[in-house]
Amino acid sequence: MSRDIRRRTFIRSGALAGTALLAGCVGNGGEGNGSTDDGGDGGGGQDDGGGDGQQTTSGSSALTAALSVPSLEFTFFARMENAFNQAKDQGSIASDSVFYDAGNSQTTQISDIENAISSEVDFIMISAITAEGVINAIQQANDADIPVVAIDRNVAEGETISYVASDNVQLGQRSTELCLSFMQDQGDADSYDVVQLEGTPGASVTNERGEGFQNAVNDNDSLNRLASQTGEFSTQNALSVMEDFITQYGDEIDGVFCQNDLMALGAHQALQNAGMSVPITGIDGTEAWVESFSDNEYYGTLAQLPEDMVSASIERAQAYIDGEDVDDSVVVDGLEVTQENASDYLDQYFG
Amino acid sequence: MWCDSRDCFEFPSPKAIITRPENELSMLQSVVDSKLFDNRLTVSQIGQYGPILGLIGLYVAFTFLNDRFLTVGNQVNVLQQVSIIGIMAIGVTFPILCAEIDLSIAQVMEVAGLTIATLAVGARLFEGVAVPVPLAILAGLALAGLFGVISGYVTARFGVPSFMTTLAILFLADGLGLIVSGNRPIIGLPASLTGIGGSRIMGFPSIVIVFFTLLIVSQAILSYTKFGLYIYAIGGDRQSAERMGINVMAVRMGTLVISGIFAAIAGLVTLGRLGSAVPTMGAGLLLPPIAAVILGGADLFGGSGNMVGTLIGVLILGVLQNGLNLIGIGPSGQLVAQGIVLMLAVLANVVGQD
């Protein structure tokens, strides 16, 4: 009997733990979607950094850095790692600089930072898993007088010398305006009707990129917002939504702006099935999307460049340690990728 | 519960009658009959037809609200849009009828699709080892079947709830999917592969044909095979079923294998629908299929339900989304509308069952 009860308790607690876990992964899924600004894509990035730039390490002047990222599961952060290693090889940071992959675990990330502090690095770059989860670790770094740079994702509290990231509002606006210029190239008209595919409702990325889209619509008299609907950052949802847009608006649609490139792939598929050809622009610089540019003159994206974020962060930290003033936030501009520079872009970052 | 178990038991396979020993069969029938009897006494007629009435209501409403809703083109679109969720829902109906659950369908769908794509193209994990398309498909289906075998065996043999074993498979399959694909979309799939889910046969989307074929086959399995009969018996009362000499372990395992393989087929046709393989293609595809099954009137705790109900459930979800998109309701409004409709639909089911 007691055995039975024990088993039942076990099963019940198992189910509880399971539910909690499940809730956890559902939450994680959302988070994952939210961070498609990190491109669910991208290059396994070849590590050919060692081949070029054999600059000699300039004596002892190079600083020791630590870089902590949420998870190498996102190619975006894998590219950061490559850029970090390249910086090490080129001597812009010391060769004993350390890279930490937190594997999506907030506790791991905190101990990573603590390890970095105890090994007395000169500065820390961190892309926080959650803005709040790293507060204590940042505080410890502050206490040890080690400067911290927030990279791509900001922290909620604690002293950071700078926050280096893309500006999603700006990315949204530039991508929408790229779409407008494609529409103008494709044919002269008084006004152009564009549909928007949004990301996961409520995610900050969605709101910011949506704000950029709205700014573009407000700034350009010839640009009209025909409709806007969520595609949840997913190719599949974007495909279904685009089919419905085509049913409802058909030839009225002059262009499509997607808040990420995965959705642009879905929009492309729907338009192709319907035998339509209109400009589509996305954001992120996902490999598969850029590869489709070769057949489509009026496709484009605004690529986020993690490499530039790493080098900008290193620069700012160096300047700060040298006693210079550093801006609180540094915007790394997205790179406009179209058919013209698509192959260069692919060679450089995904070669 | 509409179109209840009666349909499924009125015509037992003749073979079953011949091969089962007389007493065993009558015991089985008596379990079934008592359940049937309960339903016949208590089911309110309106509640019984709740899901189909709900679907008709949605059709009427959207037809009035939007003049493009009830066009052939749009209805074909709806069928196309629900096919992937529909195939997964058919698959997961088997474990649900058997009082099990499969939480791994979305990730199994993903990893199977990615495996098929990478093998067919010879990219990523399988760099340079491209295999013929049929072989790649077979490998994907086998992998998914294997997941079903693992979770099914642990569940049936050791009594670990399928909630936990399939949750474990969820993580396992998710990780494998990332490894196989290198977490990057795969493009340039061969036409013979994308044709399965992305071509048109006499103007009709092939993905819908796959969906309906599987639907018919599955309903036939439930209605006309011993296996189908056993699923209901085990879902209704596992202990009685065991005492009757039904091989409970094999049937429980079988349902999870089937749901895994159906998920893999969903992954396969997704390749055609998207024209590429995207590592996140399973995102958000766990709950809709399960919701569709329950919406269609199946009992979440097993023993009753059927494939036609699942089809209705899938259509309710699909039509709702399509209609809301057409009339231009924004994302937040859609969520609210979906919540209300779901609540009403499941309420109708429960009222029907009491």
XYZ file of C-alpha atoms in Angstrom:
705
model
C 0.000 0.000 0.000
C 2.656 2.413 1.064
C 4.509 1.425 -2.052
C 1.484 2.318 -4.093
C 1.184 5.662 -2.447
C 4.826 6.338 -2.956
C 4.504 5.473 -6.592
C 1.509 7.676 -6.942
C 3.322 10.534 -5.286
C 6.177 9.910 -7.643
C 3.926 9.984 -10.652
C 2.159 13.065 -9.424
C 5.364 14.934 -8.775
C 6.615 13.656 -12.106
C 3.592 15.067 -13.830
C 4.024 18.348 -11.983
C 7.655 18.551 -12.943
C 6.654 17.647 -16.469
C 4.096 20.381 -16.645
C 6.597 22.854 -15.300
C 9.148 21.688 -17.828
C 6.594 21.897 -20.578
C 5.610 25.362 -19.540
C 9.286 26.126 -19.562
C 9.768 24.977 -23.084
C 6.672 26.682 -24.334
C 8.061 29.843 -22.799
C 11.387 29.141 -24.327
C 9.799 28.654 -27.687
C 8.323 32.088 -27.479
C 11.623 33.480 -26.426
C 13.275 31.710 -29.316
C 10.802 33.230 -31.691
C 11.267 36.603 -30.137
C 14.916 36.432 -30.790
C 14.707 35.636 -34.448
C 16.473 38.896 -34.754
C 19.296 36.548 -34.060
C 18.416 34.830 -37.279
C 17.237 31.286 -36.964
C 19.603 30.768 -39.780
C 22.866 31.779 -40.734
C 26.343 30.570 -41.206
C 28.045 27.825 -39.422
C 30.627 30.466 -40.187
C 33.940 29.197 -41.384
C 36.705 29.896 -39.028
C 39.149 31.152 -41.552
C 40.130 34.052 -39.384
C 43.561 32.593 -38.825
C 44.359 32.652 -42.517
C 44.315 36.365 -42.961
C 45.443 39.277 -40.874
C 48.517 37.872 -39.211
C 49.130 41.068 -37.336
C 51.589 40.607 -34.551
C 50.254 41.012 -31.089
C 51.371 44.438 -30.136
C 53.164 43.604 -26.966
C 51.242 43.721 -23.724
C 48.857 46.454 -24.810
C 46.087 44.031 -25.869
C 43.391 43.661 -23.244
C 42.031 40.381 -21.949
C 38.361 40.078 -22.756
C 35.519 37.771 -21.842
C 32.444 37.326 -24.021
C 29.370 35.550 -22.707
C 26.495 34.639 -25.051
C 23.157 32.904 -24.371
C 23.540 29.944 -26.686
C 25.510 28.861 -29.724
C 22.289 27.253 -30.900
C 21.622 30.580 -32.599
C 23.910 31.102 -35.543
C 23.964 34.757 -34.644
C 26.003 33.974 -31.539
C 28.122 31.404 -33.342
C 29.133 34.235 -35.656
C 29.977 36.308 -32.579
C 32.263 33.521 -31.416
C 34.025 33.478 -34.768
C 34.468 37.239 -34.676
C 35.804 36.965 -31.133
C 38.332 34.307 -32.145
C 39.334 36.383 -35.119
C 39.924 39.374 -32.870
C 42.106 37.152 -30.711
C 44.110 35.970 -33.720
C 44.553 39.510 -34.941
C 45.716 40.643 -31.567
C 43.084 43.271 -30.916
C 42.368 41.369 -27.703
C 44.804 39.216 -25.743
C 45.191 35.572 -26.586
C 44.023 34.442 -23.150
C 40.617 36.045 -23.708
C 37.761 33.653 -22.999
C 34.495 32.914 -24.756
C 31.566 31.520 -22.758
C 28.504 29.731 -24.157
C 25.789 29.620 -21.511
C 23.754 26.958 -23.323
C 20.582 28.953 -22.649
C 20.972 28.506 -18.899
C 20.854 31.663 -16.808
C 22.755 30.059 -13.918
C 25.534 28.945 -16.257
C 25.789 32.460 -17.600
C 26.102 33.875 -14.083
C 28.865 31.442 -13.136
C 30.579 32.213 -16.430
C 30.684 35.877 -15.467
C 31.908 34.993 -11.971
C 34.687 32.890 -13.499
C 35.647 35.772 -15.733
C 35.779 38.091 -12.714
C 37.946 35.738 -10.688
C 40.352 35.279 -13.565
C 40.651 39.080 -13.587
C 39.895 39.856 -17.217
C 40.184 43.485 -18.299
C 36.612 43.789 -19.547
C 33.486 41.709 -20.054
C 31.082 41.650 -22.990
C 27.747 40.072 -22.262
C 24.641 39.264 -24.217
C 22.226 38.496 -21.422
C 19.763 35.610 -21.623
C 17.293 37.721 -19.659
C 17.853 41.347 -18.799
C 17.044 40.730 -15.118
C 18.775 37.380 -14.618
C 22.298 38.767 -14.788
C 21.915 41.755 -12.444
C 23.907 40.162 -9.610
C 26.747 39.091 -11.846
C 26.957 42.579 -13.334
C 27.045 44.019 -9.818
C 29.944 41.735 -8.919
C 31.833 42.893 -12.001
C 31.135 46.505 -10.972
C 32.485 45.796 -7.480
C 35.641 44.328 -8.989
C 35.967 47.418 -11.236
C 35.771 45.386 -14.408
C 33.990 47.328 -17.168
C 31.007 45.623 -18.790
C 29.669 46.085 -22.308
C 26.145 44.856 -23.057
C 26.049 43.438 -26.543
C 22.886 42.792 -28.604
C 20.728 42.360 -25.501
C 20.715 44.877 -22.670
C 20.814 44.294 -18.910
C 18.209 45.643 -16.522
C 20.461 47.029 -13.784
C 24.116 47.516 -12.947
C 26.766 49.690 -14.536
C 27.571 49.054 -18.155
C 29.844 51.346 -20.099
C 27.853 50.902 -23.283
C 25.064 48.967 -24.968
C 26.021 47.881 -28.472
C 23.163 46.599 -30.636
C 21.070 47.023 -33.742
C 18.231 49.485 -33.643
C 15.146 47.494 -34.549
C 13.068 50.592 -35.221
C 15.652 51.740 -37.697
C 15.896 48.276 -39.277
C 12.123 48.199 -39.738
C 12.076 51.620 -41.319
C 15.016 50.995 -43.635
C 13.660 47.640 -44.776
C 10.251 49.155 -45.518
C 11.894 51.973 -47.451
C 13.983 49.454 -49.369
C 10.700 47.792 -50.317
C 9.343 51.170 -51.439
C 12.357 51.799 -53.650
C 11.889 48.361 -55.238
C 8.239 49.157 -55.909
C 9.230 52.447 -57.514
C 11.781 50.643 -59.677
C 9.214 48.085 -60.714
C 6.652 50.605 -61.932
C 5.639 54.241 -61.635
C 2.543 54.882 -59.586
C 1.072 57.561 -57.367
C 0.892 55.314 -54.402
C 2.107 51.911 -53.372
C 0.185 49.477 -51.172
C 2.304 47.347 -48.896
C 1.351 44.525 -46.521
C 3.274 43.756 -43.364
C 3.953 40.351 -41.816
C 4.582 40.880 -38.118
C 6.466 38.790 -35.588
C 5.194 37.205 -32.400
C 2.610 39.547 -30.862
C 3.949 41.379 -27.836
C 7.638 40.646 -28.405
C 9.708 43.805 -28.145
C 11.322 43.070 -31.510
C 7.878 42.921 -33.095
C 6.854 46.214 -31.577
C 10.063 47.981 -32.543
C 10.206 46.726 -36.110
C 6.499 47.486 -36.446
C 7.165 51.028 -35.241
C 9.838 51.372 -37.906
C 7.364 50.207 -40.543
C 4.816 52.735 -39.333
C 7.434 55.488 -39.387
C 8.222 54.678 -42.981
C 4.529 54.764 -43.896
C 4.114 58.131 -42.157
C 7.225 59.634 -43.723
C 6.436 58.613 -47.290
C 3.209 59.957 -48.732
C 3.216 57.455 -51.565
C 3.357 54.489 -49.198
C 0.104 52.952 -47.941
C -0.340 50.249 -45.355
C -2.791 47.832 -46.935
C -2.899 45.255 -44.153
C -0.802 43.883 -41.345
C -1.000 40.505 -39.698
C 1.178 38.312 -37.509
C 3.178 35.507 -39.065
C 4.766 34.735 -35.679
C 8.259 34.906 -37.211
C 7.522 31.529 -38.817
C 7.781 30.581 -42.491
C 4.716 28.390 -42.314
C 2.422 30.932 -40.669
C 3.661 33.622 -43.023
C 2.779 31.394 -45.967
C -0.815 30.911 -44.775
C -1.295 34.584 -43.936
C 0.121 35.640 -47.288
C -2.294 33.278 -49.073
C -5.159 34.951 -47.245
C -3.815 38.399 -48.149
C -3.701 37.332 -51.784
C -7.286 36.059 -51.565
C -8.463 39.307 -50.029
C -6.382 41.918 -51.827
C -4.963 40.137 -54.880
C -3.359 42.559 -57.313
C -3.748 45.477 -54.941
C -0.619 44.231 -53.155
C 2.406 46.115 -54.472
C 4.944 44.968 -51.931
C 5.526 42.892 -48.813
C 7.520 43.873 -45.739
C 8.371 41.013 -43.380
C 9.729 41.537 -39.890
C 12.174 38.689 -40.394
C 13.639 36.739 -43.286
C 12.063 33.393 -42.424
C 8.653 34.954 -43.012
C 9.905 36.443 -46.275
C 10.598 32.874 -47.442
C 6.955 32.013 -46.732
C 5.626 35.132 -48.476
C 7.780 34.315 -51.487
C 6.329 30.795 -51.638
C 2.728 32.045 -51.473
C 3.269 34.681 -54.163
C 5.039 32.194 -56.378
C 2.148 29.715 -56.034
C -0.249 32.483 -56.994
C 1.853 33.411 -60.013
C 2.522 36.906 -58.622
C 5.780 38.785 -58.473
C 6.056 41.720 -56.092
C 8.961 43.103 -54.060
C 9.597 41.481 -50.673
C 11.975 42.721 -48.013
C 12.922 41.195 -44.687
C 15.279 41.765 -41.784
C 18.206 39.689 -40.396
C 20.213 38.535 -43.413
C 19.291 34.867 -43.275
C 21.360 32.746 -45.647
C 18.424 30.939 -47.310
C 16.599 34.192 -47.996
C 19.630 35.944 -49.440
C 20.309 32.938 -51.665
C 16.910 33.456 -53.301
C 17.928 36.935 -54.487
C 19.779 35.555 -57.495
C 16.440 34.943 -59.292
C 14.628 37.955 -57.892
C 15.725 41.479 -58.566
C 13.262 43.019 -56.123
C 14.011 40.993 -53.026
C 16.092 42.421 -50.213
C 16.904 42.398 -46.528
C 18.612 44.386 -43.809
C 21.324 42.123 -42.410
C 22.353 42.327 -38.786
C 26.067 41.936 -38.359
C 27.183 40.284 -35.111
C 30.793 40.645 -36.257
C 30.436 44.424 -36.251
C 28.858 44.288 -32.803
C 31.825 42.418 -31.379
C 34.401 44.730 -32.928
C 32.438 47.832 -31.868
C 32.255 46.495 -28.312
C 35.974 45.821 -28.174
C 36.683 49.317 -29.487
C 34.423 50.953 -26.894
C 35.923 48.966 -24.026
C 39.437 49.893 -25.125
C 38.489 53.559 -25.365
C 36.883 53.451 -21.918
C 39.956 51.855 -20.350
C 42.140 54.444 -22.078
C 40.079 57.047 -20.252
C 37.970 58.308 -23.123
C 34.240 59.068 -22.970
C 32.053 56.347 -24.389
C 28.456 56.686 -25.608
C 25.832 54.944 -23.524
C 24.489 53.154 -26.510
C 26.037 52.354 -29.835
C 23.888 51.455 -32.808
C 25.379 48.996 -35.240
C 23.781 49.698 -38.594
C 22.254 46.874 -40.557
C 23.726 46.093 -43.957
C 21.370 46.476 -46.910
C 21.572 43.303 -48.978
C 20.049 43.092 -52.448
C 20.725 41.119 -55.590
C 23.747 43.336 -56.280
C 25.755 42.461 -53.196
C 24.115 39.145 -52.293
C 26.955 36.934 -53.415
C 29.555 39.129 -51.697
C 27.521 39.004 -48.528
C 27.187 35.221 -48.669
C 30.890 34.770 -49.394
C 31.974 37.037 -46.596
C 29.760 35.777 -43.792
C 28.744 32.280 -44.825
C 31.659 31.257 -47.053
C -19.438 13.486 -28.423
C -21.088 13.295 -31.789
C -21.059 10.328 -34.091
C -20.012 8.239 -31.144
C -18.506 4.844 -30.855
C -21.599 3.283 -32.365
C -20.336 3.825 -35.872
C -17.156 2.179 -35.051
C -18.662 -0.901 -33.551
C -21.673 -1.597 -35.629
C -19.623 -3.216 -38.329
C -16.842 -5.172 -36.694
C -14.576 -6.813 -39.189
C -16.045 -10.177 -40.167
C -12.632 -11.661 -39.706
C -12.599 -10.510 -36.119
C -15.809 -12.356 -35.446
C -14.513 -15.528 -36.961
C -11.138 -15.546 -35.318
C -12.023 -14.385 -31.821
C -13.166 -17.046 -29.382
C -16.849 -16.585 -28.721
C -16.716 -15.655 -25.045
C -13.883 -13.186 -25.412
C -15.675 -11.342 -28.140
C -18.883 -11.094 -26.190
C -16.986 -9.744 -23.191
C -15.468 -7.143 -25.402
C -18.832 -6.302 -26.837
C -20.314 -5.967 -23.393
C -17.719 -3.387 -22.371
C -18.446 -1.548 -25.547
C -22.185 -1.931 -25.226
C -22.395 -0.597 -21.704
C -20.485 2.461 -22.778
C -22.677 2.833 -25.792
C -25.765 2.384 -23.701
C -24.695 5.173 -21.352
C -24.236 7.502 -24.242
C -27.507 6.692 -25.857
C -29.366 7.432 -22.652
C -27.713 10.677 -21.750
C -26.327 12.397 -24.821
C -28.317 15.440 -25.651
C -28.899 15.547 -29.363
C -27.756 19.106 -29.823
C -24.560 18.694 -27.873
C -23.787 15.611 -29.862
C -23.617 17.662 -33.013
C -21.874 20.626 -31.355
C -18.660 20.615 -33.376
C -20.360 20.369 -36.758
C -22.900 23.015 -35.804
C -20.002 25.229 -34.706
C -18.288 24.741 -38.032
C -21.466 25.538 -39.954
C -21.942 28.618 -37.783
C -18.452 29.824 -38.660
C -19.126 29.285 -42.349
C -22.375 31.228 -42.227
C -20.815 34.087 -40.268
C -17.773 34.476 -42.499
C -19.842 34.153 -45.666
C -21.838 37.172 -44.562
C -18.801 39.101 -43.365
C -16.597 38.601 -46.396
C -17.555 38.022 -50.003
C -14.363 36.187 -50.860
C -14.616 33.657 -48.081
C -16.908 31.168 -49.798
C -15.060 31.002 -53.096
C -13.591 27.805 -54.472
C -10.112 29.290 -54.430
C -10.298 30.284 -50.805
C -11.806 26.999 -49.678
C -8.982 25.135 -51.419
C -6.617 27.473 -49.578
C -8.224 26.603 -46.262
C -7.841 22.879 -46.934
C -4.238 23.469 -47.887
C -3.604 25.505 -44.756
C -5.073 22.884 -42.405
C -3.451 19.871 -44.047
C -0.255 19.841 -42.010
C -2.014 20.305 -38.692
C -4.661 17.874 -39.922
C -2.199 15.072 -40.644
C -0.611 15.529 -37.227
C -4.063 15.610 -35.622
C -5.057 12.320 -37.264
C -1.858 10.766 -35.970
C -2.300 12.005 -32.428
C -5.945 10.866 -32.394
C -4.708 7.275 -32.037
C -2.888 7.769 -28.716
C -5.642 10.047 -27.413
C -8.311 7.395 -28.094
C -6.092 4.951 -26.238
C -5.889 7.304 -23.223
C -2.297 8.253 -24.052
C -0.867 11.553 -25.251
C 1.957 12.384 -27.637
C 3.694 15.665 -26.842
C 6.533 15.089 -29.267
C 4.641 15.456 -32.575
C 5.862 18.955 -33.440
C 9.521 18.138 -32.876
C 9.277 14.717 -34.523
C 7.673 16.400 -37.524
C 10.558 18.849 -37.585
C 13.403 16.368 -37.228
C 11.854 13.975 -39.762
C 11.392 16.752 -42.316
C 14.925 18.027 -41.763
C 16.393 14.528 -41.984
C 14.591 13.822 -45.243
C 15.683 17.180 -46.679
C 19.333 16.957 -45.645
C 19.605 13.356 -46.849
C 17.985 14.136 -50.190
C 20.206 17.168 -50.772
C 23.301 15.739 -49.139
C 23.938 18.796 -46.985
C 24.862 19.671 -43.400
C 25.203 16.545 -41.245
C 24.979 14.374 -44.347
C 27.351 16.508 -46.416
C 28.197 14.679 -49.593
C 26.104 11.586 -48.935
C 22.986 12.447 -50.923
C 20.678 9.453 -51.236
C 17.747 8.898 -53.629
C 14.547 10.625 -52.544
C 12.560 7.459 -51.678
C 15.387 6.280 -49.443
C 15.571 9.666 -47.710
C 11.827 9.565 -47.072
C 12.063 6.050 -45.722
C 14.857 7.112 -43.369
C 12.774 10.013 -42.054
C 9.732 7.836 -41.459
C 11.853 5.146 -39.818
C 13.434 7.685 -37.483
C 10.000 8.931 -36.428
C 8.776 5.369 -35.999
C 11.776 4.675 -33.814
C 10.894 7.604 -31.553
C 7.418 6.104 -31.216
C 8.885 2.714 -30.385
C 11.087 4.190 -27.666
C 8.411 6.264 -25.954
C 5.805 3.549 -26.515
C 7.980 0.802 -25.082
C 8.955 2.740 -21.981
C 5.332 3.753 -21.460
C 3.762 0.355 -22.042
C 6.435 -1.822 -20.467
C 7.373 0.230 -17.405
C 4.204 2.201 -16.860
C 5.800 5.637 -17.212
C 3.032 8.017 -18.319
C 3.256 8.819 -22.013
C 3.094 12.471 -20.969
C 6.648 12.070 -19.634
C 8.121 9.719 -22.218
C 6.936 11.784 -25.156
C 8.116 14.927 -23.389
C 11.553 13.341 -23.262
C 11.289 12.570 -26.982
C 10.298 16.203 -27.546
C 13.685 17.358 -26.253
C 15.568 14.556 -27.928
C 13.996 15.195 -31.328
C 14.424 18.948 -30.985
C 18.133 18.574 -30.350
C 18.613 16.080 -33.155
C 16.817 18.423 -35.524
C 19.299 21.183 -34.718
C 22.213 18.804 -35.206
C 20.932 17.410 -38.497
C 20.174 20.806 -40.014
C 22.988 22.789 -38.436
C 20.129 25.103 -37.407
C 19.951 26.612 -40.883
C 17.240 26.412 -43.518
C 17.884 23.984 -46.349
C 16.961 25.098 -49.839
C 17.284 23.588 -53.288
C 15.234 20.486 -52.533
C 14.710 18.096 -55.472
C 11.383 18.490 -57.293
C 10.457 14.861 -56.722
C 10.551 15.582 -52.979
C 8.702 18.900 -52.933
C 6.152 17.473 -55.372
C 4.611 15.307 -52.651
C 3.305 18.271 -50.727
C 3.663 21.123 -53.165
C 2.267 20.070 -56.533
C -1.218 20.124 -57.978
C -3.003 17.114 -59.336
C -5.662 18.250 -61.794
C -5.599 21.653 -60.160
C -6.025 20.251 -56.680
C -3.202 20.593 -54.125
C -1.454 17.275 -53.525
C -1.041 18.048 -49.830
C -4.830 17.962 -49.412
C -5.027 14.636 -51.232
C -2.411 13.192 -48.873
C -4.395 14.524 -45.914
C -7.697 12.993 -47.003
C -6.137 9.681 -47.985
C -4.617 9.353 -44.531
C -7.915 10.374 -42.974
C -9.827 7.642 -44.781
C -7.203 5.000 -44.074
C -7.154 5.931 -40.391
C -10.914 5.839 -40.023
C -10.871 2.437 -41.711
C -8.272 1.202 -39.233
C -10.433 2.379 -36.352
C -13.678 0.989 -37.736
C -12.732 -2.234 -39.392
C -9.707 -3.728 -37.690
C -9.164 -5.515 -34.418
C -6.431 -3.034 -33.652
C -8.949 -0.220 -33.881
C -11.401 -2.036 -31.655
C -8.683 -2.689 -29.078
C -7.707 0.992 -29.020
C -11.224 1.924 -27.918
C -11.343 -0.943 -25.441
C -8.047 0.036 -23.823
C -8.925 3.720 -23.855
C -12.252 2.981 -22.215
C -10.999 0.654 -19.504
C -7.473 -0.620 -19.666
C -7.792 -3.163 -16.881
C -10.818 -4.868 -18.378
C -9.131 -4.913 -21.736
C -6.082 -6.568 -20.227
C -8.192 -9.225 -18.520
C -9.854 -9.970 -21.815
C -6.499 -10.990 -23.145
C -5.838 -8.000 -25.362
C -2.132 -7.359 -25.827
C -2.327 -3.954 -24.203
C 1.391 -3.306 -24.406
C 1.550 -3.781 -28.160
C -1.502 -1.622 -28.816
C -0.342 1.264 -26.611
C 3.053 1.178 -28.250
C 1.428 0.944 -31.667
C -0.562 4.124 -31.168
C 2.575 6.107 -30.346
C 4.429 4.647 -33.335
C 1.535 5.654 -35.593
C 1.457 9.193 -34.267
C 5.224 9.478 -34.789
C 4.972 8.276 -38.381
C 2.065 10.602 -39.133
C 4.087 13.485 -37.726
C 6.905 12.495 -40.089
C 4.502 12.489 -43.031
C 3.425 15.967 -41.969
C 7.097 16.968 -42.010
C 7.469 15.465 -45.467
C 4.572 17.394 -47.006
C 5.698 20.565 -45.219
C 8.857 20.434 -47.340
C 6.676 20.716 -50.420
C 4.441 23.393 -48.987
C 7.321 25.638 -47.923
C 9.625 24.723 -50.783
C 12.419 24.484 -48.241
C 13.222 22.905 -44.894
C 13.258 25.392 -42.018
C 14.677 24.312 -38.630
C 11.795 26.027 -36.838
C 9.059 24.512 -38.969
C 7.535 22.647 -36.034
C 7.247 25.753 -33.870
C 3.767 26.189 -32.460
C 2.496 22.917 -33.924
C 2.096 20.933 -30.702
C -1.127 22.266 -29.303
C -3.247 22.951 -32.418
C -3.423 19.265 -33.480
C -4.279 18.121 -29.958
C -6.822 20.928 -29.602
C -8.358 19.903 -32.928
C -8.816 16.328 -31.741
C -10.579 17.448 -28.574
C -12.561 20.077 -30.485
C -13.796 17.300 -32.734
C -15.411 15.640 -29.760
C -12.836 13.056 -28.694
C -12.519 12.357 -24.989
C -9.150 13.604 -23.710
C -9.086 10.604 -21.388
C -9.609 8.041 -24.092
C -12.234 5.651 -25.288
C -14.311 7.802 -27.584
C -13.875 9.925 -30.671
C -13.142 9.322 -34.328
C -11.385 10.723 -37.367
C -14.353 12.574 -38.809
C -14.554 14.481 -35.547
C -10.860 15.277 -35.834
C -11.440 16.608 -39.342
C -14.200 18.893 -38.069
C -11.934 20.096 -35.262
C -9.116 20.848 -37.683
C -11.487 22.723 -39.978
C -12.873 24.823 -37.127
C -9.353 26.011 -36.292
C -8.425 26.585 -39.939
C -11.615 28.330 -41.011
C -11.512 30.603 -37.992
C -7.986 31.769 -38.772
C -8.610 32.134 -42.495
C -11.854 34.051 -41.996
C -10.341 36.398 -39.431
C -7.422 37.064 -41.763
C -9.783 37.879 -44.614
C -11.869 40.337 -42.634
C -8.661 41.940 -41.421
C -8.782 41.318 -37.676
C -5.410 42.143 -36.097
C -3.263 39.671 -34.154
C -4.637 40.577 -30.731
C -8.244 40.411 -31.895
C -7.579 37.029 -33.453
C -6.301 35.616 -30.188
C -9.380 36.866 -28.371
C -11.687 35.399 -31.020
C -9.860 32.078 -30.953
C -10.152 31.919 -27.185
C -13.893 32.545 -27.276
C -14.583 30.037 -30.035
C -12.464 27.343 -28.387
C -14.211 27.827 -25.089
C -17.660 27.612 -26.684
C -16.702 24.561 -28.710
C -15.324 22.524 -25.824
C -18.265 23.602 -23.687
C -20.615 22.224 -26.326
C -18.700 18.951 -26.264
C -18.925 18.534 -22.530
C -22.596 19.448 -22.415
C -23.093 16.871 -25.132
C -21.282 14.196 -23.154
C -22.960 14.694 -19.790
